[in-house]
Amino acid sequence: MLQTESTNKEFIPPLSVGITLMKALNNRIGFETGLSYTYLRTNYSSPVGDNYRASLQLHYLGIPLSLRVKVWEHNNWNLYLSGGTMLEKGLQSVFAEQFDNTVMLREREVKQGIDGWQWSVNGALGVDYRFARNLRIFAEPKLSYYFDNNQPESARSEHPLNVGVNGGLRIEF
């Protein structure tokens, strides 16, 4: 990567999608797992002029494991606390750069695998609504911490403590 200390970096917020499965252990406590895909992107540029641009795109597949404790319930609504961990494997890193020195334009793209694993821990306060027997829609503000596991540079390596919001469909078994 053609990068110096003065290269500007822009960390794009991560985008994650996934499916969550929940198994109730009793009427207050449940175990959650699933499968999650995350896309991370970092843009680089030269601090003066437009002669250098690059991007690093990272693709991860993860397995979240969480314990969920119901705090309040009324009709089909639940308020709960959740805490757990996630193990992610980097699938692919794509680095693309352009350098224009007014004489010629150079472009290159490098695709490669990502070594190692990314561990994280998280906690959330969530709310969900049961709209069918085993289906709930949910939203949960979440706090996550990503450990230093020698992963490529990203928003997670630069700022390991992240605040986000999860939402979607939960299937109960």
GROMACS .gro file of C-alpha atoms in nm:
model
  173
    1MET     CA    1   0.000   0.000   0.000
    2LEU     CA    2   0.136   0.340  -0.097
    3GLN     CA    3   0.062   0.514   0.231
    4THR     CA    4   0.242   0.758   0.455
    5GLU     CA    5   0.168   0.902   0.796
    6SER     CA    6   0.011   1.204   0.624
    7THR     CA    7  -0.239   0.996   0.422
    8ASN     CA    8  -0.599   1.085   0.508
    9LYS     CA    9  -0.809   0.794   0.636
   10GLU     CA   10  -1.187   0.775   0.635
   11PHE     CA   11  -1.338   0.480   0.822
   12ILE     CA   12  -1.683   0.399   0.686
   13PRO     CA   13  -1.921   0.263   0.955
   14PRO     CA   14  -1.939  -0.118   0.941
   15LEU     CA   15  -2.241  -0.279   0.777
   16SER     CA   16  -2.359  -0.611   0.922
   17VAL     CA   17  -2.646  -0.841   0.832
   18GLY     CA   18  -2.732  -1.173   0.983
   19ILE     CA   19  -2.979  -1.416   1.123
   20THR     CA   20  -3.034  -1.468   1.496
   21LEU     CA   21  -3.179  -1.777   1.659
   22MET     CA   22  -3.293  -1.783   2.022
   23LYS     CA   23  -3.357  -2.078   2.253
   24ALA     CA   24  -3.542  -1.996   2.575
   25LEU     CA   25  -3.386  -2.169   2.877
   26ASN     CA   26  -3.676  -2.057   3.098
   27ASN     CA   27  -3.932  -1.774   3.094
   28ARG     CA   28  -3.664  -1.505   3.164
   29ILE     CA   29  -3.334  -1.632   3.020
   30GLY     CA   30  -3.249  -1.728   2.663
   31PHE     CA   31  -2.944  -1.826   2.460
   32GLU     CA   32  -2.884  -1.663   2.120
   33THR     CA   33  -2.662  -1.755   1.831
   34GLY     CA   34  -2.667  -1.709   1.457
   35LEU     CA   35  -2.460  -1.610   1.160
   36SER     CA   36  -2.342  -1.257   1.077
   37TYR     CA   37  -2.175  -1.104   0.771
   38THR     CA   38  -1.985  -0.774   0.814
   39TYR     CA   39  -1.844  -0.538   0.551
   40LEU     CA   40  -1.577  -0.287   0.657
   41ARG     CA   41  -1.428  -0.016   0.434
   42THR     CA   42  -1.149   0.235   0.479
   43ASN     CA   43  -1.085   0.509   0.220
   44TYR     CA   44  -0.741   0.667   0.183
   45SER     CA   45  -0.645   0.987   0.002
   46SER     CA   46  -0.349   1.219  -0.025
   47PRO     CA   47  -0.374   1.526   0.197
   48VAL     CA   48  -0.297   1.766  -0.088
   49GLY     CA   49  -0.457   1.729  -0.430
   50ASP     CA   50  -0.628   1.427  -0.577
   51ASN     CA   51  -0.325   1.232  -0.695
   52TYR     CA   52  -0.371   0.933  -0.462
   53ARG     CA   53  -0.688   0.742  -0.372
   54ALA     CA   54  -0.726   0.395  -0.228
   55SER     CA   55  -0.973   0.176  -0.045
   56LEU     CA   56  -0.948  -0.131   0.174
   57GLN     CA   57  -1.258  -0.350   0.184
   58LEU     CA   58  -1.284  -0.631   0.439
   59HIS     CA   59  -1.540  -0.913   0.447
   60TYR     CA   60  -1.606  -1.110   0.769
   61LEU     CA   61  -1.834  -1.401   0.865
   62GLY     CA   62  -1.911  -1.435   1.235
   63ILE     CA   63  -2.089  -1.648   1.492
   64PRO     CA   64  -2.239  -1.451   1.783
   65LEU     CA   65  -2.309  -1.618   2.118
   66SER     CA   66  -2.514  -1.428   2.376
   67LEU     CA   67  -2.714  -1.474   2.691
   68ARG     CA   68  -3.034  -1.272   2.706
   69VAL     CA   69  -3.223  -1.183   3.027
   70LYS     CA   70  -3.579  -1.048   3.013
   71VAL     CA   71  -3.620  -0.739   3.233
   72TRP     CA   72  -3.983  -0.647   3.156
   73GLU     CA   73  -4.271  -0.803   2.965
   74HIS     CA   74  -4.614  -0.670   2.872
   75ASN     CA   75  -4.848  -0.830   2.616
   76ASN     CA   76  -4.618  -0.911   2.319
   77TRP     CA   77  -4.346  -0.659   2.416
   78ASN     CA   78  -4.018  -0.747   2.592
   79LEU     CA   79  -3.736  -0.535   2.730
   80TYR     CA   80  -3.413  -0.729   2.785
   81LEU     CA   81  -3.040  -0.714   2.854
   82SER     CA   82  -2.799  -0.915   2.644
   83GLY     CA   83  -2.428  -0.990   2.672
   84GLY     CA   84  -2.190  -1.217   2.489
   85THR     CA   85  -1.911  -1.263   2.242
   86MET     CA   86  -1.859  -1.304   1.869
   87LEU     CA   87  -1.593  -1.494   1.677
   88GLU     CA   88  -1.538  -1.373   1.320
   89LYS     CA   89  -1.326  -1.507   1.037
   90GLY     CA   90  -1.203  -1.267   0.772
   91LEU     CA   91  -1.303  -1.399   0.431
   92GLN     CA   92  -1.134  -1.155   0.195
   93SER     CA   93  -0.939  -0.829   0.187
   94VAL     CA   94  -0.959  -0.615  -0.128
   95PHE     CA   95  -0.715  -0.325  -0.159
   96ALA     CA   96  -0.756  -0.095  -0.460
   97GLU     CA   97  -0.549   0.215  -0.533
   98GLN     CA   98  -0.512   0.485  -0.797
   99PHE     CA   99  -0.212   0.714  -0.834
  100ASP     CA  100  -0.210   0.993  -1.089
  101ASN     CA  101   0.119   1.179  -1.122
  102THR     CA  102   0.001   1.382  -1.429
  103VAL     CA  103   0.227   1.172  -1.655
  104MET     CA  104   0.040   0.846  -1.612
  105LEU     CA  105  -0.242   0.689  -1.413
  106ARG     CA  106  -0.151   0.377  -1.218
  107GLU     CA  107  -0.420   0.149  -1.083
  108ARG     CA  108  -0.396  -0.181  -0.901
  109GLU     CA  109  -0.616  -0.413  -0.701
  110VAL     CA  110  -0.496  -0.681  -0.461
  111LYS     CA  111  -0.729  -0.950  -0.323
  112GLN     CA  112  -0.616  -1.182  -0.049
  113GLY     CA  113  -0.739  -1.385   0.246
  114ILE     CA  114  -0.735  -1.255   0.602
  115ASP     CA  115  -0.530  -1.453   0.856
  116GLY     CA  116  -0.644  -1.516   1.211
  117TRP     CA  117  -0.971  -1.456   1.392
  118GLN     CA  118  -1.144  -1.148   1.530
  119TRP     CA  119  -1.283  -1.179   1.884
  120SER     CA  120  -1.520  -0.929   2.038
  121VAL     CA  121  -1.746  -0.891   2.343
  122ASN     CA  122  -2.072  -0.700   2.351
  123GLY     CA  123  -2.360  -0.586   2.565
  124ALA     CA  124  -2.701  -0.453   2.465
  125LEU     CA  125  -3.032  -0.325   2.594
  126GLY     CA  126  -3.305  -0.439   2.357
  127VAL     CA  127  -3.674  -0.435   2.290
  128ASP     CA  128  -3.870  -0.683   2.083
  129TYR     CA  129  -4.227  -0.744   1.972
  130ARG     CA  130  -4.379  -1.086   1.906
  131PHE     CA  131  -4.592  -1.071   1.590
  132ALA     CA  132  -4.624  -1.447   1.531
  133ARG     CA  133  -4.584  -1.758   1.749
  134ASN     CA  134  -4.205  -1.795   1.706
  135LEU     CA  135  -4.117  -1.465   1.536
  136ARG     CA  136  -4.016  -1.134   1.687
  137ILE     CA  137  -3.894  -0.807   1.544
  138PHE     CA  138  -3.625  -0.641   1.756
  139ALA     CA  139  -3.405  -0.335   1.801
  140GLU     CA  140  -3.110  -0.310   2.040
  141PRO     CA  141  -2.854  -0.037   2.100
  142LYS     CA  142  -2.526  -0.224   2.144
  143LEU     CA  143  -2.178  -0.163   2.285
  144SER     CA  144  -1.899  -0.383   2.140
  145TYR     CA  145  -1.527  -0.412   2.206
  146TYR     CA  146  -1.297  -0.565   1.939
  147PHE     CA  147  -0.975  -0.717   2.070
  148ASP     CA  148  -0.641  -0.657   1.896
  149ASN     CA  149  -0.605  -0.980   1.694
  150ASN     CA  150  -0.366  -0.862   1.420
  151GLN     CA  151  -0.649  -0.791   1.179
  152PRO     CA  152  -0.620  -0.545   0.886
  153GLU     CA  153  -0.666  -0.176   0.958
  154SER     CA  154  -1.031  -0.077   0.989
  155ALA     CA  155  -1.272   0.123   1.204
  156ARG     CA  156  -1.250  -0.162   1.455
  157SER     CA  157  -0.870  -0.153   1.486
  158GLU     CA  158  -0.863   0.227   1.505
  159HIS     CA  159  -1.156   0.253   1.750
  160PRO     CA  160  -1.205  -0.086   1.921
  161LEU     CA  161  -1.496   0.032   2.138
  162ASN     CA  162  -1.802   0.071   1.913
  163VAL     CA  163  -2.160   0.183   1.966
  164GLY     CA  164  -2.416   0.052   1.720
  165VAL     CA  165  -2.776  -0.055   1.675
  166ASN     CA  166  -2.885  -0.406   1.580
  167GLY     CA  167  -3.229  -0.476   1.449
  168GLY     CA  168  -3.415  -0.739   1.258
  169LEU     CA  169  -3.606  -1.061   1.286
  170ARG     CA  170  -3.555  -1.316   1.564
  171ILE     CA  171  -3.668  -1.678   1.534
  172GLU     CA  172  -3.739  -1.860   1.862
  173PHE     CA  173  -3.708  -2.233   1.911
   0.00000   0.00000   0.00000
